[in-house]
Amino acid sequence: MAAFLPSASLPDLPKIIMGVDPGTQIMGYAVIEVTGQRVQVLRYDVINLKAFGSNHAVKLKKIFDRMIELIEEFLPDELAIEAPFYGANVQSMLKLGRAQGVAIAACLSRQIPYVEYAPTKVKQSVTGSGAASKEQVASMLRQTLKLPAEDAPKFFDATDALAVAMCHHHQKGNNVKAGGKSWGKFLADNPDKLAAPVAGKKAVAARKKPAA
């Protein structure tokens, strides 16, 4: 008879969290790997959309395509995304909402659950103040995650996205409501359903994993 170990004795399995700070000019993204309380920053950067001018449709396609590339590279288990800030400009709000929706749709197309966080919630989680500035958020992240100053991205959108991912980590995943499946698990369970090869070492390993 097989023996079952108590859950407390099981090793902590790594979780990949993608954080996104939506934008129609600059969209920040971050990917972290969490193992227990240990956090490793895999990447944080931006999708620069300024070159596409006022062509909103092209920008949305760029967001979707880049999100899919990141998903296939890192195989995130969950997406944490910042909710749009309700400003006075209705047209800007509509465009920002579309950008957020496209990023979410890219993740849902790969069965990745998502959680939305208010900007004040993100700032509160990282700095202790919901009114913290972008500079204060970036500074706190550099301190707590020991990020080299020379590797800091040019835009605060990247550190904002990292803050969203860390906010989700601090929630211990308790707010995930879109399901428990992930793209990595889908690849492992359905290696023959992919139309094209998937980038990244983890994806290759998932596809080669023998059936139990």
PDB file of C-alpha atoms in Angstrom:
ATOM      1  CA  MET A   1       0.000   0.000   0.000  1.00  0.00           C
ATOM      2  CA  ALA A   2       1.354   3.414  -0.948  1.00  0.00           C
ATOM      3  CA  ALA A   3       2.102   5.781   1.903  1.00  0.00           C
ATOM      4  CA  PHE A   4       0.860   9.362   1.720  1.00  0.00           C
ATOM      5  CA  LEU A   5       2.949  12.119   3.261  1.00  0.00           C
ATOM      6  CA  PRO A   6       1.150  14.822   5.251  1.00  0.00           C
ATOM      7  CA  SER A   7       0.776  18.026   3.274  1.00  0.00           C
ATOM      8  CA  ALA A   8       3.090  19.898   5.664  1.00  0.00           C
ATOM      9  CA  SER A   9       5.993  17.674   4.614  1.00  0.00           C
ATOM     10  CA  LEU A  10       5.520  18.167   0.892  1.00  0.00           C
ATOM     11  CA  PRO A  11       8.066  20.456  -0.794  1.00  0.00           C
ATOM     12  CA  ASP A  12       6.939  23.886  -1.991  1.00  0.00           C
ATOM     13  CA  LEU A  13       6.372  23.785  -5.726  1.00  0.00           C
ATOM     14  CA  PRO A  14       7.401  26.820  -7.763  1.00  0.00           C
ATOM     15  CA  LYS A  15       4.669  29.092  -9.107  1.00  0.00           C
ATOM     16  CA  ILE A  16       5.089  31.489 -12.015  1.00  0.00           C
ATOM     17  CA  ILE A  17       3.149  34.748 -11.708  1.00  0.00           C
ATOM     18  CA  MET A  18       2.859  37.295 -14.492  1.00  0.00           C
ATOM     19  CA  GLY A  19       2.034  40.867 -13.533  1.00  0.00           C
ATOM     20  CA  VAL A  20       0.722  43.405 -16.056  1.00  0.00           C
ATOM     21  CA  ASP A  21       0.290  47.166 -15.861  1.00  0.00           C
ATOM     22  CA  PRO A  22      -1.999  47.925 -18.846  1.00  0.00           C
ATOM     23  CA  GLY A  23      -1.300  50.854 -21.118  1.00  0.00           C
ATOM     24  CA  THR A  24      -1.982  52.061 -24.646  1.00  0.00           C
ATOM     25  CA  GLN A  25       1.406  53.735 -25.044  1.00  0.00           C
ATOM     26  CA  ILE A  26       3.599  51.699 -22.682  1.00  0.00           C
ATOM     27  CA  MET A  27       2.436  48.412 -21.146  1.00  0.00           C
ATOM     28  CA  GLY A  28       4.489  47.034 -18.292  1.00  0.00           C
ATOM     29  CA  TYR A  29       4.905  43.337 -17.618  1.00  0.00           C
ATOM     30  CA  ALA A  30       6.797  41.269 -15.058  1.00  0.00           C
ATOM     31  CA  VAL A  31       7.331  37.571 -14.454  1.00  0.00           C
ATOM     32  CA  ILE A  32       8.304  36.173 -11.059  1.00  0.00           C
ATOM     33  CA  GLU A  33       8.889  32.656  -9.799  1.00  0.00           C
ATOM     34  CA  VAL A  34       7.730  31.983  -6.250  1.00  0.00           C
ATOM     35  CA  THR A  35       8.916  28.985  -4.239  1.00  0.00           C
ATOM     36  CA  GLY A  36       7.580  29.172  -0.715  1.00  0.00           C
ATOM     37  CA  GLN A  37       8.594  32.654   0.440  1.00  0.00           C
ATOM     38  CA  ARG A  38      11.466  32.922  -2.033  1.00  0.00           C
ATOM     39  CA  VAL A  39      10.819  35.236  -4.984  1.00  0.00           C
ATOM     40  CA  GLN A  40      12.966  35.300  -8.101  1.00  0.00           C
ATOM     41  CA  VAL A  41      12.402  37.999 -10.707  1.00  0.00           C
ATOM     42  CA  LEU A  42      12.638  36.338 -14.108  1.00  0.00           C
ATOM     43  CA  ARG A  43      12.005  39.475 -16.135  1.00  0.00           C
ATOM     44  CA  TYR A  44      10.359  42.889 -15.916  1.00  0.00           C
ATOM     45  CA  ASP A  45      10.116  45.169 -18.908  1.00  0.00           C
ATOM     46  CA  VAL A  46       7.642  46.993 -21.151  1.00  0.00           C
ATOM     47  CA  ILE A  47       5.809  46.606 -24.440  1.00  0.00           C
ATOM     48  CA  ASN A  48       6.460  49.924 -26.181  1.00  0.00           C
ATOM     49  CA  LEU A  49       3.489  50.841 -28.380  1.00  0.00           C
ATOM     50  CA  LYS A  50       4.402  54.448 -29.187  1.00  0.00           C
ATOM     51  CA  ALA A  51       5.706  53.566 -32.651  1.00  0.00           C
ATOM     52  CA  PHE A  52       2.166  52.655 -33.765  1.00  0.00           C
ATOM     53  CA  GLY A  53       0.874  56.195 -33.278  1.00  0.00           C
ATOM     54  CA  SER A  54      -2.906  56.460 -33.064  1.00  0.00           C
ATOM     55  CA  ASN A  55      -3.638  53.093 -34.704  1.00  0.00           C
ATOM     56  CA  HIS A  56      -5.383  51.511 -31.732  1.00  0.00           C
ATOM     57  CA  ALA A  57      -6.258  48.269 -33.531  1.00  0.00           C
ATOM     58  CA  VAL A  58      -2.619  47.591 -34.364  1.00  0.00           C
ATOM     59  CA  LYS A  59      -1.650  48.304 -30.772  1.00  0.00           C
ATOM     60  CA  LEU A  60      -4.186  45.802 -29.478  1.00  0.00           C
ATOM     61  CA  LYS A  61      -2.869  43.134 -31.837  1.00  0.00           C
ATOM     62  CA  LYS A  62       0.687  43.884 -30.725  1.00  0.00           C
ATOM     63  CA  ILE A  63      -0.354  43.474 -27.083  1.00  0.00           C
ATOM     64  CA  PHE A  64      -2.043  40.149 -27.793  1.00  0.00           C
ATOM     65  CA  ASP A  65       0.863  38.783 -29.850  1.00  0.00           C
ATOM     66  CA  ARG A  66       3.488  39.829 -27.293  1.00  0.00           C
ATOM     67  CA  MET A  67       1.464  38.415 -24.418  1.00  0.00           C
ATOM     68  CA  ILE A  68       1.237  35.077 -26.206  1.00  0.00           C
ATOM     69  CA  GLU A  69       5.009  35.111 -26.757  1.00  0.00           C
ATOM     70  CA  LEU A  70       5.602  35.747 -23.049  1.00  0.00           C
ATOM     71  CA  ILE A  71       3.129  33.056 -22.048  1.00  0.00           C
ATOM     72  CA  GLU A  72       4.843  30.509 -24.265  1.00  0.00           C
ATOM     73  CA  GLU A  73       8.260  31.497 -22.945  1.00  0.00           C
ATOM     74  CA  PHE A  74       7.518  31.528 -19.218  1.00  0.00           C
ATOM     75  CA  LEU A  75       4.358  29.370 -18.847  1.00  0.00           C
ATOM     76  CA  PRO A  76       2.800  31.471 -16.070  1.00  0.00           C
ATOM     77  CA  ASP A  77       0.398  29.775 -13.681  1.00  0.00           C
ATOM     78  CA  GLU A  78      -1.519  32.962 -12.914  1.00  0.00           C
ATOM     79  CA  LEU A  79      -1.948  36.495 -14.209  1.00  0.00           C
ATOM     80  CA  ALA A  80      -2.241  39.513 -11.931  1.00  0.00           C
ATOM     81  CA  ILE A  81      -3.340  42.684 -13.720  1.00  0.00           C
ATOM     82  CA  GLU A  82      -3.951  46.224 -12.539  1.00  0.00           C
ATOM     83  CA  ALA A  83      -7.464  47.618 -12.912  1.00  0.00           C
ATOM     84  CA  PRO A  84      -7.827  50.775 -15.025  1.00  0.00           C
ATOM     85  CA  PHE A  85      -7.684  54.033 -13.101  1.00  0.00           C
ATOM     86  CA  TYR A  86     -10.956  55.892 -13.399  1.00  0.00           C
ATOM     87  CA  GLY A  87     -10.035  59.295 -14.761  1.00  0.00           C
ATOM     88  CA  ALA A  88     -11.997  62.090 -16.336  1.00  0.00           C
ATOM     89  CA  ASN A  89     -11.166  61.234 -19.961  1.00  0.00           C
ATOM     90  CA  VAL A  90     -13.753  58.676 -21.060  1.00  0.00           C
ATOM     91  CA  GLN A  91     -12.057  57.879 -24.390  1.00  0.00           C
ATOM     92  CA  SER A  92      -8.752  57.164 -22.661  1.00  0.00           C
ATOM     93  CA  MET A  93     -10.551  54.913 -20.183  1.00  0.00           C
ATOM     94  CA  LEU A  94     -12.201  52.964 -22.995  1.00  0.00           C
ATOM     95  CA  LYS A  95      -8.870  52.442 -24.767  1.00  0.00           C
ATOM     96  CA  LEU A  96      -7.154  51.408 -21.564  1.00  0.00           C
ATOM     97  CA  GLY A  97      -9.951  48.965 -20.806  1.00  0.00           C
ATOM     98  CA  ARG A  98      -9.565  47.401 -24.248  1.00  0.00           C
ATOM     99  CA  ALA A  99      -5.814  47.006 -23.710  1.00  0.00           C
ATOM    100  CA  GLN A 100      -6.447  45.325 -20.375  1.00  0.00           C
ATOM    101  CA  GLY A 101      -9.094  43.083 -21.927  1.00  0.00           C
ATOM    102  CA  VAL A 102      -6.757  41.955 -24.706  1.00  0.00           C
ATOM    103  CA  ALA A 103      -4.042  41.045 -22.190  1.00  0.00           C
ATOM    104  CA  ILE A 104      -6.593  39.060 -20.163  1.00  0.00           C
ATOM    105  CA  ALA A 105      -7.938  37.372 -23.308  1.00  0.00           C
ATOM    106  CA  ALA A 106      -4.432  36.231 -24.253  1.00  0.00           C
ATOM    107  CA  CYS A 107      -4.081  34.524 -20.880  1.00  0.00           C
ATOM    108  CA  LEU A 108      -7.553  33.013 -20.912  1.00  0.00           C
ATOM    109  CA  SER A 109      -6.837  31.581 -24.378  1.00  0.00           C
ATOM    110  CA  ARG A 110      -4.114  29.542 -22.654  1.00  0.00           C
ATOM    111  CA  GLN A 111      -6.299  28.633 -19.644  1.00  0.00           C
ATOM    112  CA  ILE A 112      -4.402  30.935 -17.276  1.00  0.00           C
ATOM    113  CA  PRO A 113      -6.556  32.341 -14.443  1.00  0.00           C
ATOM    114  CA  TYR A 114      -6.366  36.044 -13.697  1.00  0.00           C
ATOM    115  CA  VAL A 115      -7.009  38.423 -10.822  1.00  0.00           C
ATOM    116  CA  GLU A 116      -7.529  42.185 -11.062  1.00  0.00           C
ATOM    117  CA  TYR A 117      -6.132  44.540  -8.426  1.00  0.00           C
ATOM    118  CA  ALA A 118      -6.908  48.210  -7.836  1.00  0.00           C
ATOM    119  CA  PRO A 119      -3.896  50.556  -8.095  1.00  0.00           C
ATOM    120  CA  THR A 120      -4.244  51.569  -4.428  1.00  0.00           C
ATOM    121  CA  LYS A 121      -4.284  47.891  -3.394  1.00  0.00           C
ATOM    122  CA  VAL A 122      -1.042  47.272  -5.295  1.00  0.00           C
ATOM    123  CA  LYS A 123       0.713  50.277  -3.748  1.00  0.00           C
ATOM    124  CA  GLN A 124      -0.545  49.377  -0.277  1.00  0.00           C
ATOM    125  CA  SER A 125       0.721  45.819  -0.632  1.00  0.00           C
ATOM    126  CA  VAL A 126       4.221  46.857  -1.721  1.00  0.00           C
ATOM    127  CA  THR A 127       4.881  50.072   0.230  1.00  0.00           C
ATOM    128  CA  GLY A 128       2.282  50.146   2.991  1.00  0.00           C
ATOM    129  CA  SER A 129       0.651  53.247   1.501  1.00  0.00           C
ATOM    130  CA  GLY A 130      -2.063  53.325  -1.131  1.00  0.00           C
ATOM    131  CA  ALA A 131      -0.956  56.850  -2.062  1.00  0.00           C
ATOM    132  CA  ALA A 132       2.687  55.949  -2.790  1.00  0.00           C
ATOM    133  CA  SER A 133       4.307  57.418  -5.910  1.00  0.00           C
ATOM    134  CA  LYS A 134       5.735  55.349  -8.758  1.00  0.00           C
ATOM    135  CA  GLU A 135       9.216  56.296  -7.555  1.00  0.00           C
ATOM    136  CA  GLN A 136       8.449  55.015  -4.055  1.00  0.00           C
ATOM    137  CA  VAL A 137       7.061  51.747  -5.434  1.00  0.00           C
ATOM    138  CA  ALA A 138      10.152  51.207  -7.594  1.00  0.00           C
ATOM    139  CA  SER A 139      12.496  52.039  -4.700  1.00  0.00           C
ATOM    140  CA  MET A 140      10.760  49.612  -2.335  1.00  0.00           C
ATOM    141  CA  LEU A 141      10.872  46.817  -4.911  1.00  0.00           C
ATOM    142  CA  ARG A 142      14.587  47.379  -5.485  1.00  0.00           C
ATOM    143  CA  GLN A 143      15.188  47.098  -1.749  1.00  0.00           C
ATOM    144  CA  THR A 144      13.003  44.097  -0.970  1.00  0.00           C
ATOM    145  CA  LEU A 145      13.928  42.095  -4.077  1.00  0.00           C
ATOM    146  CA  LYS A 146      17.560  43.270  -4.146  1.00  0.00           C
ATOM    147  CA  LEU A 147      17.330  44.373  -7.772  1.00  0.00           C
ATOM    148  CA  PRO A 148      20.543  45.814  -9.269  1.00  0.00           C
ATOM    149  CA  ALA A 149      20.100  49.527  -9.966  1.00  0.00           C
ATOM    150  CA  GLU A 150      21.922  49.219 -13.292  1.00  0.00           C
ATOM    151  CA  ASP A 151      19.314  46.712 -14.530  1.00  0.00           C
ATOM    152  CA  ALA A 152      16.372  48.999 -13.795  1.00  0.00           C
ATOM    153  CA  PRO A 153      14.079  49.474 -16.829  1.00  0.00           C
ATOM    154  CA  LYS A 154      13.692  52.910 -18.358  1.00  0.00           C
ATOM    155  CA  PHE A 155       9.962  53.109 -17.646  1.00  0.00           C
ATOM    156  CA  PHE A 156       8.154  52.904 -14.291  1.00  0.00           C
ATOM    157  CA  ASP A 157       5.500  50.804 -16.044  1.00  0.00           C
ATOM    158  CA  ALA A 158       7.826  47.802 -15.633  1.00  0.00           C
ATOM    159  CA  THR A 159       8.206  48.239 -11.890  1.00  0.00           C
ATOM    160  CA  ASP A 160       4.460  48.900 -11.637  1.00  0.00           C
ATOM    161  CA  ALA A 161       3.868  45.510 -13.277  1.00  0.00           C
ATOM    162  CA  LEU A 162       6.346  43.908 -10.881  1.00  0.00           C
ATOM    163  CA  ALA A 163       4.406  45.482  -8.014  1.00  0.00           C
ATOM    164  CA  VAL A 164       1.188  43.906  -9.325  1.00  0.00           C
ATOM    165  CA  ALA A 165       2.853  40.472  -9.421  1.00  0.00           C
ATOM    166  CA  MET A 166       4.178  40.947  -5.883  1.00  0.00           C
ATOM    167  CA  CYS A 167       0.763  42.099  -4.681  1.00  0.00           C
ATOM    168  CA  HIS A 168      -0.705  38.856  -5.982  1.00  0.00           C
ATOM    169  CA  HIS A 169       2.062  36.866  -4.283  1.00  0.00           C
ATOM    170  CA  HIS A 170       1.273  38.584  -0.984  1.00  0.00           C
ATOM    171  CA  GLN A 171      -2.351  37.489  -1.385  1.00  0.00           C
ATOM    172  CA  LYS A 172      -1.118  33.854  -1.436  1.00  0.00           C
ATOM    173  CA  GLY A 173      -3.239  33.210  -4.534  1.00  0.00           C
ATOM    174  CA  ASN A 174      -6.435  33.418  -2.453  1.00  0.00           C
ATOM    175  CA  ASN A 175      -8.147  35.674  -4.998  1.00  0.00           C
ATOM    176  CA  VAL A 176      -7.861  33.412  -8.045  1.00  0.00           C
ATOM    177  CA  LYS A 177     -11.410  32.968  -9.334  1.00  0.00           C
ATOM    178  CA  ALA A 178     -10.988  32.065 -12.997  1.00  0.00           C
ATOM    179  CA  GLY A 179     -10.085  28.417 -12.447  1.00  0.00           C
ATOM    180  CA  GLY A 180      -7.087  26.370 -11.400  1.00  0.00           C
ATOM    181  CA  LYS A 181      -5.689  25.354 -14.768  1.00  0.00           C
ATOM    182  CA  SER A 182      -2.517  26.751 -16.261  1.00  0.00           C
ATOM    183  CA  TRP A 183      -0.866  26.795 -19.681  1.00  0.00           C
ATOM    184  CA  GLY A 184       2.023  24.690 -18.412  1.00  0.00           C
ATOM    185  CA  LYS A 185      -0.356  21.989 -17.203  1.00  0.00           C
ATOM    186  CA  PHE A 186      -2.272  22.148 -20.478  1.00  0.00           C
ATOM    187  CA  LEU A 187       0.954  21.513 -22.409  1.00  0.00           C
ATOM    188  CA  ALA A 188       1.850  18.588 -20.207  1.00  0.00           C
ATOM    189  CA  ASP A 189      -1.618  17.051 -20.550  1.00  0.00           C
ATOM    190  CA  ASN A 190      -2.072  17.771 -24.281  1.00  0.00           C
ATOM    191  CA  PRO A 191       1.337  17.660 -26.023  1.00  0.00           C
ATOM    192  CA  ASP A 192      -0.195  16.824 -29.411  1.00  0.00           C
ATOM    193  CA  LYS A 193      -2.671  19.710 -29.544  1.00  0.00           C
ATOM    194  CA  LEU A 194      -0.165  22.459 -30.246  1.00  0.00           C
ATOM    195  CA  ALA A 195      -0.103  23.784 -33.795  1.00  0.00           C
ATOM    196  CA  ALA A 196       3.437  25.152 -33.456  1.00  0.00           C
ATOM    197  CA  PRO A 197       6.487  24.585 -31.254  1.00  0.00           C
ATOM    198  CA  VAL A 198       6.512  26.481 -27.986  1.00  0.00           C
ATOM    199  CA  ALA A 199       9.550  28.489 -26.940  1.00  0.00           C
ATOM    200  CA  GLY A 200      11.302  28.114 -23.623  1.00  0.00           C
ATOM    201  CA  LYS A 201      12.999  25.287 -21.776  1.00  0.00           C
ATOM    202  CA  LYS A 202      10.049  24.648 -19.499  1.00  0.00           C
ATOM    203  CA  ALA A 203       7.701  24.282 -22.442  1.00  0.00           C
ATOM    204  CA  VAL A 204      10.007  21.785 -24.132  1.00  0.00           C
ATOM    205  CA  ALA A 205      10.276  19.806 -20.932  1.00  0.00           C
ATOM    206  CA  ALA A 206       6.503  19.801 -20.548  1.00  0.00           C
ATOM    207  CA  ARG A 207       5.989  18.474 -24.058  1.00  0.00           C
ATOM    208  CA  LYS A 208       8.545  15.701 -23.584  1.00  0.00           C
ATOM    209  CA  LYS A 209       7.185  14.584 -20.226  1.00  0.00           C
ATOM    210  CA  PRO A 210       6.160  10.909 -20.497  1.00  0.00           C
ATOM    211  CA  ALA A 211       2.623   9.913 -19.683  1.00  0.00           C
ATOM    212  CA  ALA A 212       2.095   8.490 -16.187  1.00  0.00           C
TER     213      ALA A 212
END
